[in-house]
Short mmCIF file of C-alpha atoms in Angstrom, two decimals:
data_model
loop_
_atom_site.label_atom_id
_atom_site.label_comp_id
_atom_site.label_asym_id
_atom_site.label_seq_id
_atom_site.Cartn_x
_atom_site.Cartn_y
_atom_site.Cartn_z
CA UNK A 1466 16.29 25.97 6.84
CA UNK A 1467 13.23 25.52 9.03
CA UNK A 1468 12.19 22.30 10.74
CA UNK A 1469 8.53 21.40 11.09
CA UNK A 1470 7.14 18.61 13.28
CA UNK A 1471 3.64 17.37 12.44
CA UNK A 1472 1.69 14.94 14.62
CA UNK A 1473 -0.46 12.49 12.63
CA UNK A 1474 -0.62 9.46 14.93
CA UNK A 1475 -3.82 7.94 13.55
CA UNK A 1476 -4.74 6.36 10.19
CA UNK A 1477 -3.62 6.46 6.56
CA UNK A 1478 -6.60 8.52 5.35
CA UNK A 1479 -5.90 11.14 8.01
CA UNK A 1480 -2.29 11.39 6.87
CA UNK A 1481 -3.32 11.64 3.21
CA UNK A 1482 -5.34 14.78 3.80
CA UNK A 1483 -2.56 16.26 5.97
CA UNK A 1484 -0.11 15.54 3.15
CA UNK A 1485 -1.81 18.45 1.35
CA UNK A 1486 -0.76 20.78 4.15
CA UNK A 1487 2.76 19.34 4.03
CA UNK A 1488 3.00 19.88 0.27
CA UNK A 1489 1.80 23.46 0.65
CA UNK A 1490 4.39 24.21 3.36
CA UNK A 1491 7.19 22.78 1.23
CA UNK A 1492 6.11 24.68 -1.87
CA UNK A 1493 6.17 27.94 0.09
CA UNK A 1494 9.30 27.03 2.06
CA UNK A 1495 11.39 24.85 -0.32
CA UNK A 1496 14.17 24.23 2.21
CA UNK A 1497 11.77 23.09 4.91
CA UNK A 1498 12.42 19.79 6.63
CA UNK A 1499 9.30 17.92 7.66
CA UNK A 1500 9.23 15.34 10.45
CA UNK A 1501 6.12 13.29 11.19
CA UNK A 1502 4.95 11.67 14.40
CA UNK A 1503 3.10 8.64 13.06
CA UNK A 1504 1.21 5.65 14.45
CA UNK A 1505 1.81 1.95 13.95
CA UNK A 1506 -1.16 2.07 11.52
CA UNK A 1507 0.31 4.59 9.08
CA UNK A 1508 4.09 4.62 9.59
CA UNK A 1509 4.92 2.16 6.80
CA UNK A 1510 2.80 4.12 4.34
CA UNK A 1511 4.30 7.47 5.36
CA UNK A 1512 7.76 6.01 4.71
CA UNK A 1513 6.85 5.84 1.00
CA UNK A 1514 6.89 9.66 0.74
CA UNK A 1515 10.30 11.07 -0.23
CA UNK A 1516 9.50 14.56 1.06
CA UNK A 1517 9.42 13.42 4.72
CA UNK A 1518 12.78 13.85 6.50
CA UNK A 1519 12.15 11.93 9.73
CA UNK A 1520 9.36 9.70 11.04
CA UNK A 1521 8.74 8.87 14.68
CA UNK A 1522 6.14 6.46 16.01
CA UNK A 1523 3.83 7.29 18.91
CA UNK A 1524 1.77 4.57 20.56
CA UNK A 1525 -0.97 5.21 23.07
CA UNK A 1526 0.99 4.18 26.15
CA UNK A 1527 3.07 6.02 28.73
CA UNK A 1528 6.42 4.47 27.76
CA UNK A 1529 6.01 5.47 24.10
CA UNK A 1530 5.18 9.06 25.06
CA UNK A 1531 8.22 9.37 27.36
CA UNK A 1532 10.51 7.73 24.80
CA UNK A 1533 9.40 10.17 22.10
CA UNK A 1534 9.86 13.15 24.40
CA UNK A 1535 13.47 12.12 25.10
CA UNK A 1536 14.08 11.65 21.35
CA UNK A 1537 12.83 15.13 20.49
CA UNK A 1538 13.41 17.31 23.54
CA UNK A 1539 16.85 18.53 22.44
CA UNK A 1540 15.63 19.54 18.97
CA UNK A 1541 14.48 23.04 18.07
CA UNK A 1542 11.55 23.21 15.69
CA UNK A 1543 10.37 26.26 13.82
CA UNK A 1544 6.81 24.96 14.06
CA UNK A 1545 5.01 22.06 15.69
CA UNK A 1546 1.57 21.21 14.31
CA UNK A 1547 -0.58 18.78 16.27
CA UNK A 1548 -2.82 17.84 13.36
CA UNK A 1549 -4.36 14.68 14.82
CA UNK A 1550 -5.93 16.39 17.86
CA UNK A 1551 -4.95 13.42 20.05
CA UNK A 1552 -4.38 13.86 23.79
CA UNK A 1553 -1.15 11.83 23.56
CA UNK A 1554 0.17 14.18 20.87
CA UNK A 1555 -0.79 17.27 22.86
CA UNK A 1556 0.96 15.83 25.92
CA UNK A 1557 4.23 15.13 24.07
CA UNK A 1558 4.20 18.57 22.41
CA UNK A 1559 4.13 20.27 25.85
CA UNK A 1560 7.78 19.30 26.40
CA UNK A 1561 9.17 20.24 22.97
CA UNK A 1562 10.81 23.48 21.86
CA UNK A 1563 9.26 25.44 19.02
CA UNK A 1564 8.73 29.01 17.85
CA UNK A 1565 5.16 28.12 16.87
CA UNK A 1566 2.92 25.48 18.38
CA UNK A 1567 -0.34 24.94 16.51
CA UNK A 1568 -3.18 22.68 17.58
CA UNK A 1569 -5.89 21.51 15.18
CA UNK A 1570 -9.33 20.02 15.86
CA UNK A 1571 -9.12 19.98 19.65
CA UNK A 1572 -12.22 20.43 21.78
CA UNK A 1573 -10.60 21.38 25.09
CA UNK A 1574 -10.71 25.17 25.51
CA UNK A 1575 -9.03 25.30 28.93
CA UNK A 1576 -6.55 28.06 29.76
CA UNK A 1577 -3.97 25.37 30.51
CA UNK A 1578 -4.04 24.16 26.89
CA UNK A 1579 -4.07 27.70 25.53
CA UNK A 1580 -0.90 28.47 27.51
CA UNK A 1581 1.13 25.92 25.51
CA UNK A 1582 -0.05 26.80 22.00
CA UNK A 1583 0.37 29.93 19.89
CA UNK A 1584 -2.68 29.10 17.79
CA UNK A 1585 -5.57 26.68 18.29
CA UNK A 1586 -8.08 25.81 15.57
CA UNK A 1587 -11.17 24.44 17.29
CA UNK A 1588 -13.52 21.99 15.51
CA UNK A 1589 -16.17 23.67 13.38
CA UNK A 1590 -18.84 21.56 11.71
CA UNK A 1591 -19.19 24.14 8.93
CA UNK A 1592 -15.46 24.19 8.18
CA UNK A 1593 -13.73 21.55 6.06
CA UNK A 1594 -10.26 20.21 6.71
CA UNK A 1595 -8.97 22.05 3.66
CA UNK A 1596 -10.40 25.30 5.02
CA UNK A 1597 -8.48 24.72 8.25
CA UNK A 1598 -5.26 23.97 6.37
CA UNK A 1599 -5.66 27.18 4.38
CA UNK A 1600 -5.92 29.07 7.67
CA UNK A 1601 -2.73 27.40 8.89
CA UNK A 1602 -0.98 28.35 5.66
CA UNK A 1603 -2.16 31.95 6.08
CA UNK A 1604 -0.90 31.92 9.66
CA UNK A 1605 2.58 31.24 8.26
CA UNK A 1606 2.08 34.06 5.73
CA UNK A 1607 2.17 31.47 2.95
CA UNK A 1608 -0.33 30.99 0.13
CA UNK A 1609 -2.37 27.93 -0.83
CA UNK A 1610 -2.41 26.70 -4.44
CA UNK A 1611 -4.55 24.00 -6.04
CA UNK A 1612 -1.35 22.20 -7.07
CA UNK A 1613 -0.95 21.38 -3.37
CA UNK A 1614 -3.66 18.76 -3.87
CA UNK A 1615 -1.30 16.73 -6.08
CA UNK A 1616 0.31 14.87 -3.19
CA UNK A 1617 1.01 11.73 -5.25
CA UNK A 1618 2.67 13.45 -8.21
CA UNK A 1619 6.09 11.85 -7.62
CA UNK A 1620 4.60 8.37 -7.31
CA UNK A 1621 2.52 8.88 -10.46
CA UNK A 1622 5.59 9.94 -12.45
CA UNK A 1623 7.57 6.93 -11.19
CA UNK A 1624 4.76 4.51 -12.11
CA UNK A 1625 4.36 6.06 -15.58
CA UNK A 1626 8.07 5.60 -16.26
CA UNK A 1627 7.96 2.01 -15.04
CA UNK A 1628 4.75 1.01 -16.80
CA UNK A 1629 3.85 2.56 -20.15
CA UNK A 1630 0.30 1.24 -19.95
CA UNK A 1631 -2.08 3.04 -17.63
CA UNK A 1632 -5.79 3.63 -17.18
CA UNK A 1633 -6.63 0.33 -18.85
CA UNK A 1634 -8.80 -1.07 -16.08
CA UNK A 1635 -11.47 -0.16 -13.54
CA UNK A 1636 -11.17 -0.93 -9.84
CA UNK A 1637 -13.86 -2.15 -7.46
CA UNK A 1638 -12.59 -2.17 -3.87
CA UNK A 1639 -14.75 -4.65 -1.95
CA UNK A 1640 -13.59 -4.54 1.67
CA UNK A 1641 -15.25 -5.07 5.06
CA UNK A 1642 -17.29 -1.87 4.64
CA UNK A 1643 -19.60 -3.75 2.27
CA UNK A 1644 -20.39 -6.45 4.85
CA UNK A 1645 -22.92 -5.42 7.46
CA UNK A 1646 -21.67 -7.36 10.49
CA UNK A 1647 -18.08 -6.26 9.85
CA UNK A 1648 -18.72 -2.52 9.71
CA UNK A 1649 -20.62 0.19 11.60
CA UNK A 1650 -23.86 -1.45 12.68
CA UNK A 1651 -26.07 1.64 12.47
CA UNK A 1652 -25.00 2.31 8.87
CA UNK A 1653 -27.32 1.12 6.10
CA UNK A 1654 -26.83 -2.52 5.14
CA UNK A 1655 -25.40 -2.71 1.59
CA UNK A 1656 -24.18 -6.32 1.74
CA UNK A 1657 -24.96 -8.27 -1.46
CA UNK A 1658 -25.73 -11.95 -1.75
CA UNK A 1659 -23.36 -13.93 -3.93
CA UNK A 1660 -25.68 -14.07 -6.96
CA UNK A 1661 -26.32 -10.31 -6.99
CA UNK A 1662 -22.63 -9.62 -6.48
CA UNK A 1663 -21.61 -11.75 -9.48
CA UNK A 1664 -24.31 -10.20 -11.69
CA UNK A 1665 -23.14 -6.71 -10.69
CA UNK A 1666 -19.43 -7.22 -11.37
CA UNK A 1667 -20.15 -8.68 -14.80
CA UNK A 1668 -22.44 -5.77 -15.65
CA UNK A 1669 -19.85 -3.36 -14.31
CA UNK A 1670 -17.13 -4.83 -16.52
CA UNK A 1671 -19.36 -4.65 -19.60
CA UNK A 1672 -20.54 -1.09 -18.86
CA UNK A 1673 -17.01 0.22 -18.30
CA UNK A 1674 -15.62 -1.53 -21.38
CA UNK A 1675 -12.40 -2.11 -19.43
CA UNK A 1676 -10.82 -4.96 -17.56
CA UNK A 1677 -12.07 -5.00 -13.97
CA UNK A 1678 -9.89 -5.54 -10.91
CA UNK A 1679 -11.59 -6.39 -7.63
CA UNK A 1680 -9.55 -5.90 -4.46
CA UNK A 1681 -10.24 -6.66 -0.83
CA UNK A 1682 -8.94 -5.22 2.39
CA UNK A 1683 -6.12 -6.91 4.28
CA UNK A 1684 -8.54 -9.76 5.02
CA UNK A 1685 -10.86 -10.97 2.25
CA UNK A 1686 -14.56 -11.39 2.96
CA UNK A 1687 -16.44 -14.63 2.28
CA UNK A 1688 -18.36 -13.08 -0.61
CA UNK A 1689 -15.10 -11.90 -2.20
CA UNK A 1690 -13.56 -15.41 -1.94
CA UNK A 1691 -16.67 -17.19 -3.23
CA UNK A 1692 -17.06 -14.80 -6.17
CA UNK A 1693 -13.41 -15.27 -7.11
CA UNK A 1694 -13.92 -19.07 -7.19
CA UNK A 1695 -17.01 -18.71 -9.40
CA UNK A 1696 -15.59 -16.08 -11.75
CA UNK A 1697 -15.92 -17.09 -15.41
CA UNK A 1698 -15.10 -13.70 -16.92
CA UNK A 1699 -11.48 -13.50 -18.07
CA UNK A 1700 -11.70 -9.70 -18.00
CA UNK A 1701 -12.32 -9.72 -14.23
CA UNK A 1702 -9.42 -10.32 -11.81
CA UNK A 1703 -9.55 -10.72 -8.03
CA UNK A 1704 -6.58 -9.49 -6.00
CA UNK A 1705 -6.96 -10.40 -2.32
CA UNK A 1706 -5.15 -9.21 0.80
CA UNK A 1707 -3.08 -6.39 -0.69
CA UNK A 1708 -1.19 -4.02 1.56
CA UNK A 1709 -2.03 -0.36 1.06
CA UNK A 1710 1.06 0.48 -0.98
CA UNK A 1711 0.15 -2.26 -3.47
CA UNK A 1712 -3.41 -1.01 -3.56
CA UNK A 1713 -2.26 2.58 -4.09
CA UNK A 1714 -0.35 1.60 -7.25
CA UNK A 1715 -3.46 -0.04 -8.67
CA UNK A 1716 -5.62 3.00 -7.88
CA UNK A 1717 -3.16 5.40 -9.51
CA UNK A 1718 -3.16 3.41 -12.76
CA UNK A 1719 -6.92 2.85 -13.00
CA UNK A 1720 -9.51 4.89 -14.88
CA UNK A 1721 -12.32 4.43 -12.35
CA UNK A 1722 -12.44 3.56 -8.64
CA UNK A 1723 -15.54 2.32 -6.83
CA UNK A 1724 -15.25 2.04 -3.05
CA UNK A 1725 -16.81 2.82 0.28
CA UNK A 1726 -15.34 6.03 1.63
CA UNK A 1727 -11.89 5.78 3.19
CA UNK A 1728 -8.19 5.95 2.34
CA UNK A 1729 -8.91 4.62 -1.16
CA UNK A 1730 -11.09 7.69 -1.82
CA UNK A 1731 -8.28 10.07 -0.85
CA UNK A 1732 -5.80 8.33 -3.16
CA UNK A 1733 -8.25 8.43 -6.09
CA UNK A 1734 -8.79 12.16 -5.63
CA UNK A 1735 -5.09 12.91 -5.23
CA UNK A 1736 -4.32 10.93 -8.41
CA UNK A 1737 -7.27 12.57 -10.24
CA UNK A 1738 -8.95 9.26 -10.98
CA UNK A 1739 -12.71 9.27 -11.44
CA UNK A 1740 -14.34 7.73 -8.39
CA UNK A 1741 -17.74 6.60 -7.19
CA UNK A 1742 -17.74 6.93 -3.43
CA UNK A 1743 -20.33 4.95 -1.45
CA UNK A 1744 -21.22 6.94 1.67
CA UNK A 1745 -23.76 6.90 4.47
CA UNK A 1746 -26.62 9.39 4.55
CA UNK A 1747 -25.04 12.71 5.62
CA UNK A 1748 -27.59 13.02 8.43
CA UNK A 1749 -25.53 10.37 10.25
CA UNK A 1750 -22.07 11.58 9.24
CA UNK A 1751 -20.76 14.69 7.50
CA UNK A 1752 -18.44 13.63 4.69
CA UNK A 1753 -18.08 17.11 3.23
CA UNK A 1754 -15.49 17.94 5.88
CA UNK A 1755 -13.26 15.33 4.24
CA UNK A 1756 -14.33 15.46 0.58
CA UNK A 1757 -14.80 19.15 -0.27
CA UNK A 1758 -11.49 19.19 -2.21
CA UNK A 1759 -12.02 15.90 -4.09
CA UNK A 1760 -11.59 15.93 -7.89
CA UNK A 1761 -13.57 13.79 -10.39
CA UNK A 1762 -15.84 12.86 -7.52
CA UNK A 1763 -19.21 11.12 -7.60
CA UNK A 1764 -21.08 9.90 -4.53
CA UNK A 1765 -23.96 7.53 -3.89
CA UNK A 1766 -25.69 6.90 -0.59
CA UNK A 1767 -25.73 3.49 1.02
CA UNK A 1768 -28.93 1.55 0.33
CA UNK A 1769 -29.88 -2.07 -0.40
CA UNK A 1770 -27.42 -3.63 -2.84
CA UNK A 1771 -29.78 -3.99 -5.81
CA UNK A 1772 -30.66 -0.30 -5.79
CA UNK A 1773 -27.09 0.70 -4.98
CA UNK A 1774 -25.58 -1.35 -7.80
CA UNK A 1775 -28.06 0.20 -10.25
CA UNK A 1776 -27.08 3.71 -9.15
CA UNK A 1777 -23.39 2.87 -9.49
CA UNK A 1778 -23.84 1.51 -13.00
CA UNK A 1779 -25.67 4.69 -14.02
CA UNK A 1780 -22.58 6.72 -13.00
CA UNK A 1781 -20.04 4.53 -14.82
#
């Protein structure tokens, strides 16, 4: 039985793509025990995965680093994979025992760093995350299979057993990424006014022929709240302030997901739900690194809301 320690002390979306690597390791090494070093942002979500043996939290402060080192220093790991490329994770890994130490997506090419790691995968703008994971799998003399993309299979089976009805609604995730002053300022403004928003969601419900669920992030925007008050369509429901586990269940059971790129997009792909992903022009940010493995994937570029909503409706 081999123990693996994987550092993913960042966000939920980052863990979701690394879950593919975890699934591949466990398929090739069925007795493997996987431990994760998480962050306060993703630890509760990671706890929902039954294939994770232990979870440790790492905060970006000196006390947290030292505490984690003392928790892990007596353990022997077959492999340690620093998948988040964080300096704090690299620092902690220096003090831990392992046959293999692997570092992903780290820019520092100093001899000091190279001394502590058996294998370092440096960032490459032409290489996707899945390409890197395949190289890691090859390093272990394992093989990669497309079934490794099905990271939510257990959750999907559990939801199917619990709820016989599925795929009977579409989902529009309207979070802060749709509101210009709440998101990245140099990204194209796609914020709708209330009238255009209401017209769009009614057209979306009619075009899809399904009930429509509209969700927000943890904190609902003003447009979301105003639209929910003015909603006269009994086939449209607003669900505000869901935590990510609640949102994940809705995504898994939907037939279509519309969202700005993020954790929602990774869940839709893993669950093989058709999605329309709203992304910035790739000249500003390369999404292919994250989306090359996505299934049932459609993308539209951010533009003014009237044009954007028309493009979305054409893809429904």
